[in-house]
Amino acid sequence: MVAGLVIGAAFSGSASAAPLTKVTWQVSSLLAQEVRSLSALVTTNSPGVKTWSEKGSCLLIPKNKPSKLMMGSKGSCVLTLKIAKTKLYSARTSTKTISLVSATPTTLTSSTTTTVPAATTTSSTVPAATTTSSTVPAATTTSSTVPAATTTSSTVPAATTTVPENLRGAIYSVGQTGPGGGKIFYIDMTRNAGSQYFEAACTGWSDGACGGSDASDPSVAWGCHGADISGANGEALGTGRQNTNDIVTGCATTGIPAQLADALVLGGRSDWYLASKDEHIQMEILGTTLGLGDGFYWTSTEESGGRAPNWAFARYGSGTYGQQKTNAFSVRPIRSF
């Protein structure tokens, strides 16, 4: 839905005042799990540095220097944009509440009317007989008319849907049980095949079956403390698989999170891996549905920078934090397809 709301800073009328900074919000509602670029959500005439923050059922992606917003599954999202002052434009803060809408299709109706034309009326008359020695009365005139056919009008509605591009053609929905027995927690049909659906393993996965007495996720250390695992620093969606491959190849320690995920066979699927940093952020949105606990969960993203190679990212609540690899945290594998 498009909103034409324009918010501007009050102009004092002073010759020294900075020009008016205008903010126009382009969106007032989004579907659950819908992803939009921030540049598509709002427009402004100021080139000032923009700082974003969110509250409610939504998530800025990535957390640092976000470029996209993903709508959550419950409630509304309160999005705040702060624009820094520049030489020509004043500073401005603008807040927008974005509501959650269901994926109910919008229907447009076009009418098609078909009419069967009336049949042609036919009249035939028998002329009077010729008179001879006796008078023969004129033959009876016969007129027959075929009545007009009944006019039939039929209207066929033409339906169109408002499903966003990233969900078009999807055969699963977020929260639905996936082919591996877990739950689908993220969908983006604009991604390459093999990375459009993300499925988290079910509760009780550690024995290769869902449910049972092993309802708690296993808790182990990340592994290879003091070793730099080359290539295992991917943070984005779709990088967890490569991170996991690099860890399994580059770390000989057994029983570590990446190895547990890589060795898992669940629901007839053997392509499970340890989620990257951003993949775990998406999992947290459905944390209760997935049965995630309240503690830390390891990601496959090794932290780069001054604290590597002894640190890796772990998820807690809605955030991810660098943690010592020697800490024992929970593990929940995922797969993408």
PDB file of C-alpha atoms in Angstrom, residues 126-254:
ATOM      1  CA  VAL A 126     -51.510 -19.390 -48.503  1.00  0.00           C
ATOM      2  CA  PRO A 127     -53.390 -17.283 -51.132  1.00  0.00           C
ATOM      3  CA  ALA A 128     -57.101 -17.766 -51.855  1.00  0.00           C
ATOM      4  CA  ALA A 129     -57.939 -20.582 -54.262  1.00  0.00           C
ATOM      5  CA  THR A 130     -59.069 -19.804 -57.843  1.00  0.00           C
ATOM      6  CA  THR A 131     -62.886 -19.453 -58.231  1.00  0.00           C
ATOM      7  CA  THR A 132     -64.638 -21.752 -60.803  1.00  0.00           C
ATOM      8  CA  SER A 133     -68.311 -22.713 -60.965  1.00  0.00           C
ATOM      9  CA  SER A 134     -68.432 -22.945 -57.228  1.00  0.00           C
ATOM     10  CA  THR A 135     -66.944 -20.659 -54.713  1.00  0.00           C
ATOM     11  CA  VAL A 136     -64.236 -22.073 -52.601  1.00  0.00           C
ATOM     12  CA  PRO A 137     -63.513 -20.087 -49.506  1.00  0.00           C
ATOM     13  CA  ALA A 138     -60.075 -18.610 -49.229  1.00  0.00           C
ATOM     14  CA  ALA A 139     -57.570 -20.825 -47.597  1.00  0.00           C
ATOM     15  CA  THR A 140     -56.759 -20.095 -44.041  1.00  0.00           C
ATOM     16  CA  THR A 141     -53.759 -17.811 -43.636  1.00  0.00           C
ATOM     17  CA  THR A 142     -51.120 -19.356 -41.386  1.00  0.00           C
ATOM     18  CA  SER A 143     -48.504 -17.284 -39.667  1.00  0.00           C
ATOM     19  CA  SER A 144     -45.814 -18.825 -37.523  1.00  0.00           C
ATOM     20  CA  THR A 145     -43.272 -16.907 -35.509  1.00  0.00           C
ATOM     21  CA  VAL A 146     -40.217 -18.303 -33.765  1.00  0.00           C
ATOM     22  CA  PRO A 147     -39.949 -16.517 -30.399  1.00  0.00           C
ATOM     23  CA  ALA A 148     -36.764 -14.658 -29.556  1.00  0.00           C
ATOM     24  CA  ALA A 149     -34.237 -16.742 -27.719  1.00  0.00           C
ATOM     25  CA  THR A 150     -33.624 -15.968 -24.074  1.00  0.00           C
ATOM     26  CA  THR A 151     -30.817 -13.466 -23.537  1.00  0.00           C
ATOM     27  CA  THR A 152     -28.090 -14.873 -21.248  1.00  0.00           C
ATOM     28  CA  SER A 153     -25.566 -12.677 -19.468  1.00  0.00           C
ATOM     29  CA  SER A 154     -22.640 -14.166 -17.576  1.00  0.00           C
ATOM     30  CA  THR A 155     -19.925 -12.346 -15.615  1.00  0.00           C
ATOM     31  CA  VAL A 156     -16.524 -13.969 -15.020  1.00  0.00           C
ATOM     32  CA  PRO A 157     -14.327 -12.295 -12.359  1.00  0.00           C
ATOM     33  CA  ALA A 158     -10.656 -11.881 -13.229  1.00  0.00           C
ATOM     34  CA  ALA A 159      -8.549 -12.277 -10.078  1.00  0.00           C
ATOM     35  CA  THR A 160      -5.144 -10.761  -9.409  1.00  0.00           C
ATOM     36  CA  THR A 161      -3.023 -11.171  -6.270  1.00  0.00           C
ATOM     37  CA  THR A 162      -0.855  -8.781  -4.279  1.00  0.00           C
ATOM     38  CA  VAL A 163       1.703 -11.381  -3.176  1.00  0.00           C
ATOM     39  CA  PRO A 164       5.147  -9.695  -3.002  1.00  0.00           C
ATOM     40  CA  GLU A 165       7.829 -10.715  -5.476  1.00  0.00           C
ATOM     41  CA  ASN A 166       9.936 -12.560  -2.902  1.00  0.00           C
ATOM     42  CA  LEU A 167       7.001 -14.904  -2.120  1.00  0.00           C
ATOM     43  CA  ARG A 168       5.580 -15.468  -5.608  1.00  0.00           C
ATOM     44  CA  GLY A 169       5.443 -19.103  -6.606  1.00  0.00           C
ATOM     45  CA  ALA A 170       6.248 -20.348  -3.104  1.00  0.00           C
ATOM     46  CA  ILE A 171       4.908 -23.827  -2.302  1.00  0.00           C
ATOM     47  CA  TYR A 172       5.662 -23.522   1.428  1.00  0.00           C
ATOM     48  CA  SER A 173       4.838 -20.755   3.898  1.00  0.00           C
ATOM     49  CA  VAL A 174       6.756 -19.467   6.914  1.00  0.00           C
ATOM     50  CA  GLY A 175       5.965 -21.577   9.989  1.00  0.00           C
ATOM     51  CA  GLN A 176       4.927 -24.596   7.908  1.00  0.00           C
ATOM     52  CA  THR A 177       6.592 -27.996   8.356  1.00  0.00           C
ATOM     53  CA  GLY A 178       9.292 -28.436   5.714  1.00  0.00           C
ATOM     54  CA  PRO A 179      10.360 -31.539   3.792  1.00  0.00           C
ATOM     55  CA  GLY A 180      13.005 -32.326   6.420  1.00  0.00           C
ATOM     56  CA  GLY A 181      10.482 -32.355   9.270  1.00  0.00           C
ATOM     57  CA  GLY A 182      11.534 -28.955  10.644  1.00  0.00           C
ATOM     58  CA  LYS A 183       9.917 -25.528  10.300  1.00  0.00           C
ATOM     59  CA  ILE A 184      10.280 -23.078   7.402  1.00  0.00           C
ATOM     60  CA  PHE A 185      11.553 -19.808   8.921  1.00  0.00           C
ATOM     61  CA  TYR A 186      12.439 -17.710   5.858  1.00  0.00           C
ATOM     62  CA  ILE A 187      11.413 -17.566   2.188  1.00  0.00           C
ATOM     63  CA  ASP A 188      12.703 -15.443  -0.669  1.00  0.00           C
ATOM     64  CA  MET A 189      11.798 -16.706  -4.145  1.00  0.00           C
ATOM     65  CA  THR A 190      14.004 -14.056  -5.781  1.00  0.00           C
ATOM     66  CA  ARG A 191      17.101 -15.905  -4.523  1.00  0.00           C
ATOM     67  CA  ASN A 192      18.860 -18.586  -6.577  1.00  0.00           C
ATOM     68  CA  ALA A 193      17.377 -22.077  -6.575  1.00  0.00           C
ATOM     69  CA  GLY A 194      18.691 -24.049  -3.606  1.00  0.00           C
ATOM     70  CA  SER A 195      18.629 -21.020  -1.333  1.00  0.00           C
ATOM     71  CA  GLN A 196      14.995 -19.862  -1.508  1.00  0.00           C
ATOM     72  CA  TYR A 197      13.600 -21.740   1.508  1.00  0.00           C
ATOM     73  CA  PHE A 198      15.294 -21.989   4.917  1.00  0.00           C
ATOM     74  CA  GLU A 199      14.235 -24.771   7.275  1.00  0.00           C
ATOM     75  CA  ALA A 200      15.302 -25.171  10.924  1.00  0.00           C
ATOM     76  CA  ALA A 201      15.641 -28.668  12.362  1.00  0.00           C
ATOM     77  CA  CYS A 202      12.811 -29.785  14.639  1.00  0.00           C
ATOM     78  CA  THR A 203      12.965 -29.974  18.426  1.00  0.00           C
ATOM     79  CA  GLY A 204      14.623 -33.249  19.420  1.00  0.00           C
ATOM     80  CA  TRP A 205      16.760 -33.382  16.267  1.00  0.00           C
ATOM     81  CA  SER A 206      19.935 -34.639  17.965  1.00  0.00           C
ATOM     82  CA  ASP A 207      18.951 -38.332  17.758  1.00  0.00           C
ATOM     83  CA  GLY A 208      17.893 -38.048  14.113  1.00  0.00           C
ATOM     84  CA  ALA A 209      14.154 -37.885  14.843  1.00  0.00           C
ATOM     85  CA  CYS A 210      11.688 -35.185  15.858  1.00  0.00           C
ATOM     86  CA  GLY A 211      10.329 -35.076  19.404  1.00  0.00           C
ATOM     87  CA  GLY A 212      11.184 -37.690  21.988  1.00  0.00           C
ATOM     88  CA  SER A 213      13.029 -37.245  25.257  1.00  0.00           C
ATOM     89  CA  ASP A 214      15.885 -35.154  23.773  1.00  0.00           C
ATOM     90  CA  ALA A 215      13.827 -31.958  23.641  1.00  0.00           C
ATOM     91  CA  SER A 216      16.781 -29.731  24.594  1.00  0.00           C
ATOM     92  CA  ASP A 217      19.334 -28.675  22.002  1.00  0.00           C
ATOM     93  CA  PRO A 218      22.838 -30.046  22.715  1.00  0.00           C
ATOM     94  CA  SER A 219      25.318 -27.561  24.208  1.00  0.00           C
ATOM     95  CA  VAL A 220      28.977 -27.737  23.086  1.00  0.00           C
ATOM     96  CA  ALA A 221      31.992 -25.479  22.442  1.00  0.00           C
ATOM     97  CA  TRP A 222      32.472 -23.943  18.965  1.00  0.00           C
ATOM     98  CA  GLY A 223      35.832 -25.693  18.601  1.00  0.00           C
ATOM     99  CA  CYS A 224      39.351 -24.907  17.333  1.00  0.00           C
ATOM    100  CA  HIS A 225      40.142 -22.222  19.877  1.00  0.00           C
ATOM    101  CA  GLY A 226      43.237 -20.360  18.684  1.00  0.00           C
ATOM    102  CA  ALA A 227      42.867 -21.498  15.072  1.00  0.00           C
ATOM    103  CA  ASP A 228      41.736 -19.278  12.223  1.00  0.00           C
ATOM    104  CA  ILE A 229      39.296 -21.228  10.021  1.00  0.00           C
ATOM    105  CA  SER A 230      39.820 -19.821   6.537  1.00  0.00           C
ATOM    106  CA  GLY A 231      36.568 -18.852   4.802  1.00  0.00           C
ATOM    107  CA  ALA A 232      34.262 -19.383   7.794  1.00  0.00           C
ATOM    108  CA  ASN A 233      33.412 -15.709   8.229  1.00  0.00           C
ATOM    109  CA  GLY A 234      30.290 -15.463   6.024  1.00  0.00           C
ATOM    110  CA  GLU A 235      27.489 -13.537   7.736  1.00  0.00           C
ATOM    111  CA  ALA A 236      24.778 -13.167   5.081  1.00  0.00           C
ATOM    112  CA  LEU A 237      21.835 -15.403   4.278  1.00  0.00           C
ATOM    113  CA  GLY A 238      23.052 -18.370   2.256  1.00  0.00           C
ATOM    114  CA  THR A 239      26.622 -18.410   3.644  1.00  0.00           C
ATOM    115  CA  GLY A 240      26.087 -20.907   6.474  1.00  0.00           C
ATOM    116  CA  ARG A 241      26.601 -23.924   4.243  1.00  0.00           C
ATOM    117  CA  GLN A 242      30.043 -22.749   3.094  1.00  0.00           C
ATOM    118  CA  ASN A 243      31.015 -21.735   6.640  1.00  0.00           C
ATOM    119  CA  THR A 244      30.114 -25.223   7.839  1.00  0.00           C
ATOM    120  CA  ASN A 245      32.101 -26.894   5.061  1.00  0.00           C
ATOM    121  CA  ASP A 246      35.141 -24.765   5.915  1.00  0.00           C
ATOM    122  CA  ILE A 247      34.893 -25.554   9.634  1.00  0.00           C
ATOM    123  CA  VAL A 248      34.492 -29.300   9.093  1.00  0.00           C
ATOM    124  CA  THR A 249      37.466 -29.274   6.708  1.00  0.00           C
ATOM    125  CA  GLY A 250      39.694 -26.955   8.759  1.00  0.00           C
ATOM    126  CA  CYS A 251      38.960 -28.101  12.320  1.00  0.00           C
ATOM    127  CA  ALA A 252      39.830 -31.613  13.488  1.00  0.00           C
ATOM    128  CA  THR A 253      37.955 -31.295  16.809  1.00  0.00           C
ATOM    129  CA  THR A 254      35.053 -33.756  17.016  1.00  0.00           C
TER     130      THR A 254
END
